[in-house]
Amino acid sequence: MYAFSFKRAASIEEAAALFKGGDDPQYLAGGQTLIPTLKQRLAAPSDLIEINRIEGLKGIGEEEGAIVIGAGVTHAEVAASDLVRARLPGLAALAGEIGDPQVRHRGTLGGSVANNDPAADYPAGVLALDAEIRTAQRSIPADDYFQGMFETALEEGELITSVAFKVPEKSAYAKFPNPASRYAMVGVYVAKFADGVRVAVTGAGPGVFRVPEIEAALSKDFTEAALAGISVSAEGLNSDLHGSADYRAHLVGVMARRAVAS
Amino acid sequence: MGIQKFGIGQAVRRKEDDRFLTGRGNYIDDINKPDQAYLLILRSPHAHARILSVDTDMAKDMEGVLAIITGQDFEEAGYGHLSCAMPMTRRDGSPLATSHEWLLARDTVRYVGQPVAGVIAETKAQAQEALDSIFVDYDILEAITTPEAAKAADAPQLWETAPGNESAYWEKGDKDATDRAFAEADHTIKVQLNQNRITSATMEPRGAVASYDDTQDRYELYVSCQGAHNMQQGIARELMKIDPAKLHVISPDVGGGFGMKAAAFPEYVVALHGARQIGRPVKWIADRSESFLSDSHSRYSSTTGELAFDNDGTIRGLRVYTTATVGAYNTGYGPLQFTFAEGRWIASAYKIPAAHLVSEMYFTNTAPMNAYRGAGRPEAAYVTERLVDVAARTLGMDQAAFRRRNFVTPDMMPHKAWNGLDVHSSDFDQVLTKALEMSDWDGFTARKQDSEARGLRRGIGLAYYFETAAAGVEGARVAFTADGKAKVYVGTQSNGQGHETVFAQVVVDQLGLDFDDIEIVQGDTDLLARGNGTGGSRSAQMASGSIRVVGETVIEKGRGVAAEILQSVPEKVAFETQDEVGTFVVADSGASVTLKDVIQHAATPQGNALDSDGVYKAQGGSEPNGCHICEVEIDPETGKVAIARYTVVDDFGTVLNPAIVDGQVLGGLAQGIGQVLLEECVYDPDSGQLLTGSFSDYAMPRADDLVMTELGYCEIKDESNPLGVKGCGEAGTTGALPATVNAIVDALSDLGVQELEMPATPQKIWALMQKAR
């Protein structure tokens, strides 16, 4: 780990100010990706600005029919939230399957969405549930937010404050974990809205993506059978030790069916 | 029947767990010396390269840097190199190729992670900064990572002394007789088998804390290892060329060794040398990335196995042809697992009229190979039981019936197996029969239907393993403290197996002392003259043997003291342990005194008159054997294999502590199933870089990869040792490989699948099913 100066922000404004004053600053939320990265000396920020105690990033509530979850809310809190379990059971289940209990009690929604790891679970839920990513400055629709591997629409220093999820008629997430890391090798989130179905896939490609052919088929007929003839192209999908692109393409279909079935 | 609470056979709760489970264990990183400095190791980033220069100028002047140690320093110090002690030869009969691994690389590096230099600084961070400022000029050479690549005509040559990269060649059995058997038999089958390359991934990484006392000219080394005495001998004699008495080795609590920690590693010598150079203690702890790169790897071979048999299931002949790599260097027991070890255990439980085994080993640009839990036992069981499984399928014969037809039976024992191994204390059919019952083998069809109703494939696999435990010589010593407690010094050493508890039980059983008054002491070369450490499933047999030798002396001496107290003569005093209380009784008068009182009576200012030591020499290795029955469910859509049901019946002879033995079997199973389904070290074939350098890519088994397992025992006493115990440390791993793979193959048999490659990852199983379609 390289040396850095540690600063703790008490408010969103203070966090932004500290960030501005830093040479090569970095926000620290749950630290579930950042801390291991620092330990491996793969990052050398000048300042770490800890944002875990900012009240404005906490809380889960309902706003005009949407479920709004603070960026600083941990995965465990989302998984255990009565409101999320009642209105977005698919998302609560997704949060409850991230990593292990230690990760779930430290890692935050905002941290995961800001990092946009191509194998993280949350991006699939955020994209399929047509969420809005809210920052101190603006609100970004999920379709515009995710821009490929570890890339997002966030500007330098822009801090996610909350994510507002639309509430579908029903939704579910099915994940096939990587045998080693237990990150999603393929994770598919299916959300059925009154005006159509959104399907988002994580783990399979360089970033989270939607699958128009599956969305179209399910929008017509929301059953497993509707997916029978559909195959997803392996082109552009990830290929590594644990799964070839072909295998991942196959799993997208399988996980989509399982999400629909559940 | 008297009260039995802490004696042999009782599931006594582990003494050591209180400190382990409350964070008070004393592992290597818990050792801190006043004024200690930190050592970090610079490792080769290349798989194969010539070292043109090592420039430490900038690093040595950096803040906090105390010393930088390179191969040149070691050459000047006259240190030796890591070598292989196995009596091996090559194909042309010449001795094992010379492949000296310098402790710190001199001219050439041959695997990624090979130590090149050591940096000692006031803090770890300063050492890291300096490490980054050492500039090594490498001339990168072409790398090879597989035996197949090593054999190729145009392959880069790793050693001038090893043409064709050949490390060793080994042959056993009778080729002509085997050829005849294959020509005459009704059936022959051939199966391609692989062993995946795995690492032990000990929970506690390797580490050392070294100091040097110049007033005594003596080194002290705390090290996480499998045997303090072996470490002392290896480092002092072979590496540093000093009198072993000048090196005091202490091995505190150890969090897993599995064979990997048996050998000396370069970092320990760098720490010792550095401690002397700077006149301060030096600490080195491997981080996980270093462990993946520089711990020895194991298994990894490919084998063509062939079996010849008649229509009635009688085995006629066996062929086993193996190709393997020893890594970049022949070190430690590198070639053992593919040769002598396998040759000892392949099909030793069966009547084999003719066999022929050949193993060829090659150098590759990969981490050196060494033993890993089983060290040839799992490999042998895998070849044997995969072949037997396929043979029974070929005949359409019941798996149990095929094995029974070929088993060595008790009425034949003692029996010389095809390879000369003595088989003397077993009843394979008894164990097999119990396993079939416990597993409800006959109910499988109904369970298969149930799985199929849930859309899953189901398979069942049976494997019978037979192995022998390591033996040799072991010392022990007992010293009684002023308050009458027994300190028992043993030369074997726990790596987490619970020796403190089990060996205390052996003492209770023999001497009838209070369990809480017995302390087992291990892992310190100053406290006991000799020891051979843990390995090869030897500890239960060897430590209990040596403890009993010493116990006999204690009783003998105690009889004299008791005679004085009881005003009798030693010849009339008998010793008994009624209700776990050791008591001396005069035969005619019935007068008695407890051993505890005798010990107090025998206390002197110089020690206790009953203090004793002794050495136990084993007649031979015990013969653990048993039957594993595994059932798997396979998700046909994803290829994921889940263990659905698992039954193990072992014959470990006398079971000293069933709870601890259960734990040994379950831990072994986890490592065996881990190898079958998940674990693999993968090198990039072009660059020789290790692709599985962290737990993100090296898949370890977790609780939910396993299943609640039914365990049973047949306690057929082993004739080779006084308590009749058989080693239990490696058996779980040994049986798990063939049983699990046999179950997976069974689940896919209707698709014509007869072979599969470990690890059987979801992707591979899915691809197999795709291909079969």
Coordinates of C-alpha atoms in Angstrom, one line a residue, chain B residues 140-594:
Chain B
I140 CA 14.0 -13.1 -21.6
L141 CA 14.1 -16.6 -22.9
E142 CA 11.4 -18.8 -24.3
A143 CA 9.4 -20.6 -21.6
I144 CA 7.8 -24.0 -21.4
T145 CA 5.1 -25.0 -18.9
T146 CA 3.9 -28.5 -19.8
P147 CA 5.7 -31.8 -20.1
E148 CA 4.4 -32.1 -23.7
A149 CA 6.1 -28.8 -24.6
A150 CA 9.3 -29.8 -22.7
K151 CA 9.6 -33.0 -24.8
A152 CA 9.3 -31.3 -28.1
A153 CA 12.3 -31.5 -30.4
D154 CA 12.7 -27.7 -30.7
A155 CA 11.9 -27.0 -27.0
P156 CA 14.2 -24.5 -25.2
Q157 CA 16.6 -26.4 -22.9
L158 CA 16.3 -25.5 -19.2
W159 CA 19.5 -27.3 -18.2
E160 CA 22.7 -28.2 -20.0
T161 CA 22.8 -31.2 -17.8
A162 CA 19.3 -32.4 -18.9
P163 CA 19.1 -33.1 -22.7
G164 CA 15.5 -33.1 -23.8
N165 CA 14.6 -31.5 -20.5
E166 CA 14.4 -35.0 -19.0
S167 CA 14.5 -34.9 -15.3
A168 CA 14.0 -38.6 -14.5
Y169 CA 12.7 -41.8 -15.8
W170 CA 11.3 -44.6 -13.7
E171 CA 10.1 -48.1 -14.4
K172 CA 8.6 -50.8 -12.3
G173 CA 7.1 -54.2 -12.8
D174 CA 7.5 -56.9 -15.5
K175 CA 6.9 -55.6 -19.1
D176 CA 7.0 -59.0 -20.8
A177 CA 4.7 -60.7 -18.4
T178 CA 2.3 -57.8 -18.6
D179 CA 2.4 -57.8 -22.4
R180 CA 1.6 -61.5 -22.2
A181 CA -1.3 -60.9 -19.8
F182 CA -2.8 -58.3 -22.1
A183 CA -2.5 -60.6 -25.1
E184 CA -4.2 -63.5 -23.3
A185 CA -7.0 -61.6 -21.4
D186 CA -10.6 -61.6 -22.6
H187 CA -10.8 -57.8 -22.3
T188 CA -8.5 -54.8 -22.2
I189 CA -9.4 -51.2 -21.6
K190 CA -7.5 -48.0 -21.8
V191 CA -8.4 -44.8 -19.9
Q192 CA -6.8 -41.4 -20.2
L193 CA -6.4 -39.8 -16.7
N194 CA -5.1 -36.4 -15.5
Q195 CA -4.0 -34.9 -12.3
N196 CA -4.6 -31.2 -12.2
R197 CA -1.9 -29.0 -10.8
I198 CA -2.8 -27.7 -7.4
T199 CA -1.4 -25.8 -4.5
S200 CA -1.9 -26.4 -0.8
A201 CA -3.2 -22.9 0.0
T202 CA -2.5 -23.3 3.7
M203 CA -4.6 -21.1 5.8
E204 CA -1.4 -19.8 7.4
P205 CA 1.2 -18.8 4.8
R206 CA 4.8 -19.6 5.1
G207 CA 6.9 -17.3 7.3
A208 CA 10.0 -17.0 9.5
V209 CA 11.4 -14.9 12.3
A210 CA 15.2 -15.3 12.4
S211 CA 17.8 -14.0 14.9
Y212 CA 21.5 -14.5 15.6
D213 CA 23.2 -14.4 18.9
D214 CA 26.9 -13.5 18.3
T215 CA 27.9 -14.3 21.9
Q216 CA 26.9 -17.9 21.3
D217 CA 27.5 -18.0 17.5
R218 CA 24.0 -19.4 17.3
Y219 CA 21.0 -18.8 15.1
E220 CA 17.4 -19.0 16.2
L221 CA 14.6 -19.6 13.7
Y222 CA 10.9 -19.5 14.3
V223 CA 9.4 -21.1 11.2
S224 CA 6.0 -22.4 10.1
C225 CA 6.8 -25.9 9.1
Q226 CA 6.0 -29.6 9.5
G227 CA 9.0 -30.6 11.6
A228 CA 11.5 -28.4 13.5
H229 CA 14.2 -31.1 13.5
N230 CA 14.0 -31.7 9.8
M231 CA 14.1 -28.0 9.1
Q232 CA 17.2 -27.7 11.4
Q233 CA 19.0 -30.5 9.6
G234 CA 18.1 -29.4 6.1
I235 CA 19.0 -25.7 6.6
A236 CA 22.1 -26.2 8.6
R237 CA 23.7 -29.1 6.8
E238 CA 22.6 -28.7 3.2
L239 CA 22.0 -25.0 2.8
M240 CA 24.1 -23.0 5.3
K241 CA 26.8 -25.6 5.8
I242 CA 26.9 -25.1 9.6
D243 CA 26.7 -27.5 12.6
P244 CA 23.0 -28.1 13.2
A245 CA 23.6 -27.5 16.9
K246 CA 24.2 -23.8 15.9
L247 CA 20.7 -23.5 14.6
H248 CA 17.8 -23.6 17.1
V249 CA 14.5 -24.1 15.3
I250 CA 11.2 -23.5 16.9
S251 CA 7.9 -24.1 15.1
P252 CA 5.0 -22.7 17.0
D253 CA 1.3 -23.3 16.1
V254 CA 1.1 -24.1 12.4
G255 CA -2.0 -23.4 10.2
G256 CA -1.6 -26.2 7.7
G257 CA 1.3 -27.8 6.0
F258 CA 0.0 -30.6 3.7
G259 CA 3.5 -31.6 2.6
M260 CA 4.4 -28.2 1.2
K261 CA 5.8 -27.0 4.5
A262 CA 8.0 -30.1 5.0
A263 CA 10.9 -28.6 3.0
A264 CA 13.2 -25.8 3.6
F265 CA 12.6 -22.7 1.4
P266 CA 15.1 -20.0 0.3
E267 CA 13.4 -17.2 2.3
Y268 CA 14.3 -18.9 5.6
V269 CA 18.1 -18.7 4.8
V270 CA 17.8 -15.2 3.6
A271 CA 16.2 -14.2 7.0
L272 CA 18.9 -16.1 8.9
H273 CA 21.7 -14.6 6.9
G274 CA 20.2 -11.2 7.1
A275 CA 19.7 -11.4 10.9
R276 CA 23.4 -12.2 11.3
Q277 CA 24.4 -9.4 8.9
I278 CA 22.4 -6.6 10.6
G279 CA 22.7 -8.0 14.1
R280 CA 18.9 -7.8 14.6
P281 CA 16.0 -10.2 14.3
V282 CA 14.4 -10.4 10.9
K283 CA 10.8 -11.3 10.1
W284 CA 9.4 -12.5 6.8
I285 CA 5.8 -13.5 6.2
A286 CA 4.6 -14.6 2.7
D287 CA 1.6 -12.7 1.4
R288 CA -1.0 -14.7 -0.4
S289 CA 0.3 -13.7 -3.9
E290 CA 3.8 -14.9 -3.0
S291 CA 2.3 -18.2 -1.7
F292 CA 0.6 -18.9 -5.0
L293 CA 3.9 -18.2 -6.9
S294 CA 6.5 -19.8 -4.6
D295 CA 4.9 -22.5 -2.5
S296 CA 5.6 -25.9 -4.1
H297 CA 2.8 -27.2 -6.3
S298 CA 1.7 -30.8 -6.6
R299 CA -0.1 -33.6 -8.5
Y300 CA -0.2 -32.6 -12.2
S301 CA 0.5 -35.5 -14.5
S302 CA -1.2 -37.3 -17.3
T303 CA -1.5 -41.0 -17.2
T304 CA -2.6 -43.7 -19.7
G305 CA -4.0 -46.5 -17.6
E306 CA -4.8 -49.9 -19.0
L307 CA -6.3 -53.0 -17.4
A308 CA -6.6 -56.5 -18.8
F309 CA -9.2 -58.8 -17.3
D310 CA -11.3 -61.9 -18.1
N311 CA -15.0 -62.4 -18.6
D312 CA -15.5 -63.3 -15.0
G313 CA -13.9 -60.1 -13.8
T314 CA -10.5 -61.5 -12.8
I315 CA -7.8 -58.9 -13.4
R316 CA -4.9 -60.2 -15.5
G317 CA -2.6 -57.2 -15.9
L318 CA -2.1 -53.5 -15.4
R319 CA -0.2 -50.8 -17.3
V320 CA 0.3 -47.3 -16.0
Y321 CA 2.3 -44.8 -18.2
T322 CA 2.7 -41.4 -16.7
T323 CA 4.2 -38.1 -17.9
A324 CA 4.8 -35.4 -15.4
T325 CA 6.9 -32.4 -14.6
V326 CA 9.0 -31.7 -11.5
G327 CA 8.8 -27.9 -12.2
A328 CA 12.0 -26.0 -12.9
Y329 CA 14.1 -27.9 -10.4
N330 CA 14.4 -31.3 -8.8
T331 CA 13.9 -30.4 -5.2
G332 CA 12.6 -32.1 -2.0
Y333 CA 10.4 -35.0 -2.9
G334 CA 9.6 -33.6 -6.3
P335 CA 9.6 -36.8 -8.4
L336 CA 8.4 -39.0 -5.5
Q337 CA 4.7 -38.7 -6.1
F338 CA 4.9 -39.9 -9.7
T339 CA 7.2 -42.8 -9.0
F340 CA 8.0 -44.7 -5.8
A341 CA 4.9 -43.4 -4.1
E342 CA 2.5 -44.3 -6.8
G343 CA 4.3 -47.6 -7.4
R344 CA 3.8 -48.5 -3.8
W345 CA 0.1 -48.1 -3.7
I346 CA -1.4 -48.7 -7.2
A347 CA -3.8 -51.6 -6.9
S348 CA -2.1 -53.1 -3.8
A349 CA -5.4 -54.2 -2.4
Y350 CA -6.0 -56.4 -5.5
K351 CA -4.5 -59.6 -6.8
I352 CA -2.5 -58.3 -9.8
P353 CA -0.6 -61.1 -11.7
A354 CA 1.4 -58.7 -13.9
A355 CA 2.0 -55.0 -13.9
H356 CA 4.2 -52.5 -15.7
L357 CA 4.6 -48.9 -14.7
V358 CA 6.6 -46.2 -16.4
S359 CA 6.9 -42.5 -15.4
E360 CA 8.8 -39.9 -17.2
M361 CA 9.4 -36.5 -15.7
Y362 CA 10.5 -33.3 -17.4
F363 CA 11.7 -29.8 -16.4
T364 CA 9.3 -26.9 -17.1
N365 CA 9.4 -23.2 -16.3
T366 CA 7.0 -23.7 -13.4
A367 CA 7.2 -23.7 -9.6
P368 CA 8.9 -26.8 -8.2
M369 CA 6.7 -29.7 -7.4
N370 CA 6.5 -31.4 -4.0
A371 CA 4.3 -33.5 -1.9
Y372 CA 0.7 -32.5 -1.2
R373 CA -1.7 -34.4 1.2
G374 CA -1.5 -38.0 0.0
A375 CA 1.7 -37.6 -2.1
G376 CA 1.1 -40.4 -4.5
R377 CA -1.7 -42.0 -2.6
P378 CA -4.5 -40.1 -4.3
E379 CA -2.8 -40.5 -7.6
A380 CA -2.5 -44.3 -7.1
A381 CA -6.1 -44.6 -6.0
Y382 CA -7.3 -42.6 -8.9
V383 CA -5.6 -44.7 -11.5
T384 CA -6.6 -47.9 -9.8
E385 CA -10.2 -47.1 -9.1
R386 CA -10.9 -45.4 -12.4
L387 CA -9.7 -48.4 -14.2
V388 CA -11.6 -50.8 -12.0
D389 CA -14.8 -48.7 -12.5
V390 CA -14.5 -48.8 -16.3
A391 CA -13.7 -52.5 -16.2
A392 CA -16.8 -53.3 -14.2
R393 CA -18.9 -51.1 -16.6
T394 CA -17.3 -52.9 -19.6
L395 CA -18.5 -56.2 -18.3
G396 CA -21.8 -54.9 -17.0
M397 CA -20.7 -56.3 -13.7
D398 CA -21.7 -54.8 -10.3
Q399 CA -19.0 -52.5 -9.0
A400 CA -18.7 -54.2 -5.6
A401 CA -18.7 -57.7 -7.2
F402 CA -15.8 -56.8 -9.5
R403 CA -13.8 -55.5 -6.6
R404 CA -14.6 -58.5 -4.4
R405 CA -13.4 -60.9 -7.1
N406 CA -10.0 -59.3 -7.1
F407 CA -9.5 -58.2 -3.4
V408 CA -6.6 -59.6 -1.4
T409 CA -8.5 -61.5 1.3
P410 CA -7.7 -61.9 5.0
D411 CA -7.0 -65.6 4.6
M412 CA -4.2 -64.7 2.2
M413 CA -2.5 -62.3 4.6
P414 CA 0.3 -61.5 5.1
H415 CA 0.4 -61.1 1.4
K416 CA 3.0 -59.7 -0.9
A417 CA 1.3 -57.4 -3.4
W418 CA 2.4 -57.3 -7.0
N419 CA 4.8 -54.4 -6.1
G420 CA 6.3 -56.2 -3.1
L421 CA 4.3 -54.3 -0.5
D422 CA 3.3 -56.4 2.5
V423 CA -0.5 -56.4 3.1
H424 CA -1.2 -57.8 6.6
S425 CA -3.9 -56.2 8.7
S426 CA -7.0 -55.6 6.6
D427 CA -10.4 -56.9 5.6
F428 CA -11.4 -55.1 2.5
D429 CA -14.7 -56.9 2.0
Q430 CA -15.9 -56.1 5.5
V431 CA -15.3 -52.4 5.0
L432 CA -16.8 -52.4 1.5
T433 CA -19.9 -54.2 2.8
K434 CA -20.4 -51.7 5.6
A435 CA -20.0 -48.8 3.2
L436 CA -22.6 -50.3 0.8
E437 CA -25.1 -50.6 3.7
M438 CA -24.4 -47.1 5.1
S439 CA -24.7 -45.5 1.7
D440 CA -28.0 -47.3 0.9
W441 CA -26.4 -48.3 -2.4
D442 CA -29.5 -50.3 -3.3
G443 CA -31.7 -47.3 -2.9
F444 CA -29.8 -45.3 -5.6
T445 CA -32.3 -46.0 -8.4
A446 CA -35.1 -44.4 -6.5
R447 CA -32.9 -41.4 -5.7
K448 CA -31.9 -41.1 -9.3
Q449 CA -35.5 -41.0 -10.3
D450 CA -36.1 -38.3 -7.8
S451 CA -33.3 -36.2 -9.2
E452 CA -34.5 -36.7 -12.7
A453 CA -37.9 -35.5 -11.7
R454 CA -36.2 -32.3 -10.6
G455 CA -34.4 -32.1 -14.0
L456 CA -31.1 -33.3 -12.7
R457 CA -28.8 -36.1 -13.7
R458 CA -27.6 -38.3 -10.9
G459 CA -24.6 -40.6 -10.7
I460 CA -23.1 -42.9 -8.0
G461 CA -19.4 -43.7 -7.7
L462 CA -17.5 -46.2 -5.6
A463 CA -13.9 -46.2 -4.8
Y464 CA -11.8 -48.5 -2.6
Y465 CA -8.4 -47.0 -1.5
F466 CA -5.5 -48.8 0.1
E467 CA -2.4 -47.0 1.2
T468 CA 0.4 -47.2 3.8
A469 CA 1.4 -44.5 6.2
A470 CA 5.0 -43.3 6.6
A471 CA 6.8 -44.7 9.6
G472 CA 10.5 -44.6 10.6
V473 CA 11.8 -43.5 13.9
E474 CA 10.4 -41.1 16.5
G475 CA 11.6 -39.8 19.8
A476 CA 9.8 -38.7 22.9
R477 CA 10.6 -37.5 26.4
V478 CA 8.6 -36.9 29.5
A479 CA 9.5 -34.5 32.3
F480 CA 7.5 -34.0 35.5
T481 CA 7.1 -30.4 36.8
A482 CA 7.4 -29.5 40.5
D483 CA 3.6 -29.6 40.8
G484 CA 3.4 -33.1 39.3
K485 CA 2.3 -32.2 35.8
A486 CA 3.7 -34.2 32.9
K487 CA 5.3 -32.4 30.0
V488 CA 5.5 -34.8 27.1
Y489 CA 7.9 -33.8 24.3
V490 CA 7.2 -35.4 21.0
G491 CA 9.2 -35.3 17.8
T492 CA 6.2 -35.2 15.5
Q493 CA 4.4 -31.9 15.2
S494 CA 0.8 -30.8 14.8
N495 CA -0.1 -28.6 11.9
G496 CA -3.6 -28.2 13.3
Q497 CA -4.6 -31.9 13.6
G498 CA -5.1 -31.9 17.3
H499 CA -2.1 -33.7 18.5
E500 CA -2.1 -32.0 21.9
T501 CA -5.4 -33.8 22.6
V502 CA -4.8 -37.1 21.1
F503 CA -1.4 -37.7 22.5
A504 CA -2.6 -36.7 25.9
Q505 CA -5.2 -39.4 25.6
V506 CA -2.5 -41.9 24.8
V507 CA -0.8 -40.9 28.0
V508 CA -4.0 -41.1 30.0
D509 CA -4.6 -44.5 28.6
Q510 CA -1.2 -45.8 29.5
L511 CA -0.3 -44.0 32.7
G512 CA -3.6 -43.0 34.2
L513 CA -2.7 -39.4 34.8
D514 CA -5.2 -36.5 34.8
F515 CA -5.9 -35.4 31.2
D516 CA -5.5 -31.7 32.3
D517 CA -2.1 -32.5 33.9
I518 CA -0.6 -33.5 30.6
E519 CA 1.0 -31.0 28.3
I520 CA 2.2 -32.1 24.9
V521 CA 5.2 -30.1 23.8
Q522 CA 6.5 -30.1 20.2
G523 CA 8.4 -28.2 17.6
D524 CA 11.5 -27.1 19.4
T525 CA 14.9 -28.6 18.6
D526 CA 16.4 -27.6 22.0
L527 CA 13.8 -29.5 24.0
L528 CA 14.0 -32.8 22.2
A529 CA 17.0 -34.4 20.6
R530 CA 15.3 -35.8 17.5
G531 CA 12.1 -35.7 15.7
N532 CA 10.6 -36.3 12.2
G533 CA 7.6 -34.1 12.1
T534 CA 4.2 -34.5 10.5
G535 CA 3.8 -36.1 7.1
G536 CA 2.7 -39.2 5.4
S537 CA -0.1 -39.9 8.0
R538 CA 2.6 -41.0 10.4
S539 CA 2.0 -39.0 13.6
A540 CA -0.7 -41.1 15.3
Q541 CA 1.3 -44.3 14.9
M542 CA 4.7 -42.8 15.6
A543 CA 4.0 -40.5 18.5
S544 CA 1.8 -43.0 20.2
G545 CA 4.6 -45.5 19.8
S546 CA 7.3 -43.3 21.2
I547 CA 5.1 -42.1 24.0
R548 CA 4.4 -45.7 25.0
V549 CA 8.1 -46.5 24.9
V550 CA 8.8 -43.6 27.3
G551 CA 5.7 -44.5 29.4
E552 CA 7.1 -48.0 29.9
T553 CA 10.3 -46.5 31.4
V554 CA 8.2 -44.2 33.6
I555 CA 6.3 -47.2 34.9
E556 CA 9.5 -49.1 35.5
K557 CA 11.1 -46.3 37.4
G558 CA 7.9 -45.7 39.2
R559 CA 7.7 -49.3 40.3
G560 CA 11.0 -48.8 42.2
V561 CA 9.8 -45.6 43.9
A562 CA 6.4 -47.2 44.8
A563 CA 8.2 -50.2 46.3
E564 CA 10.0 -47.9 48.6
I565 CA 6.9 -46.0 49.6
L566 CA 4.9 -49.3 50.1
Q567 CA 7.8 -51.0 51.8
S568 CA 7.9 -53.8 49.3
V569 CA 10.2 -54.8 46.4
P570 CA 9.7 -53.7 42.8
E571 CA 9.1 -57.3 41.6
K572 CA 5.9 -57.5 43.7
V573 CA 4.5 -54.1 42.5
A574 CA 2.1 -54.1 39.6
F575 CA 0.9 -51.1 37.7
E576 CA -2.8 -50.7 36.7
T577 CA -4.9 -47.9 35.3
Q578 CA -8.4 -48.7 36.7
D579 CA -10.8 -45.8 35.9
E580 CA -8.0 -43.9 34.3
V581 CA -6.1 -43.6 37.6
G582 CA -2.6 -45.0 37.4
T583 CA -1.9 -47.0 40.5
F584 CA 0.9 -49.2 41.8
V585 CA -0.4 -52.1 43.8
V586 CA 1.5 -54.6 45.9
A587 CA 0.3 -58.0 44.8
D588 CA 0.0 -59.8 48.2
S589 CA -0.9 -56.9 50.6
G590 CA -3.1 -54.9 48.2
A591 CA -1.4 -51.8 49.5
S592 CA -1.3 -49.1 46.7
V593 CA -0.1 -45.7 45.8
T594 CA -1.1 -43.6 42.8

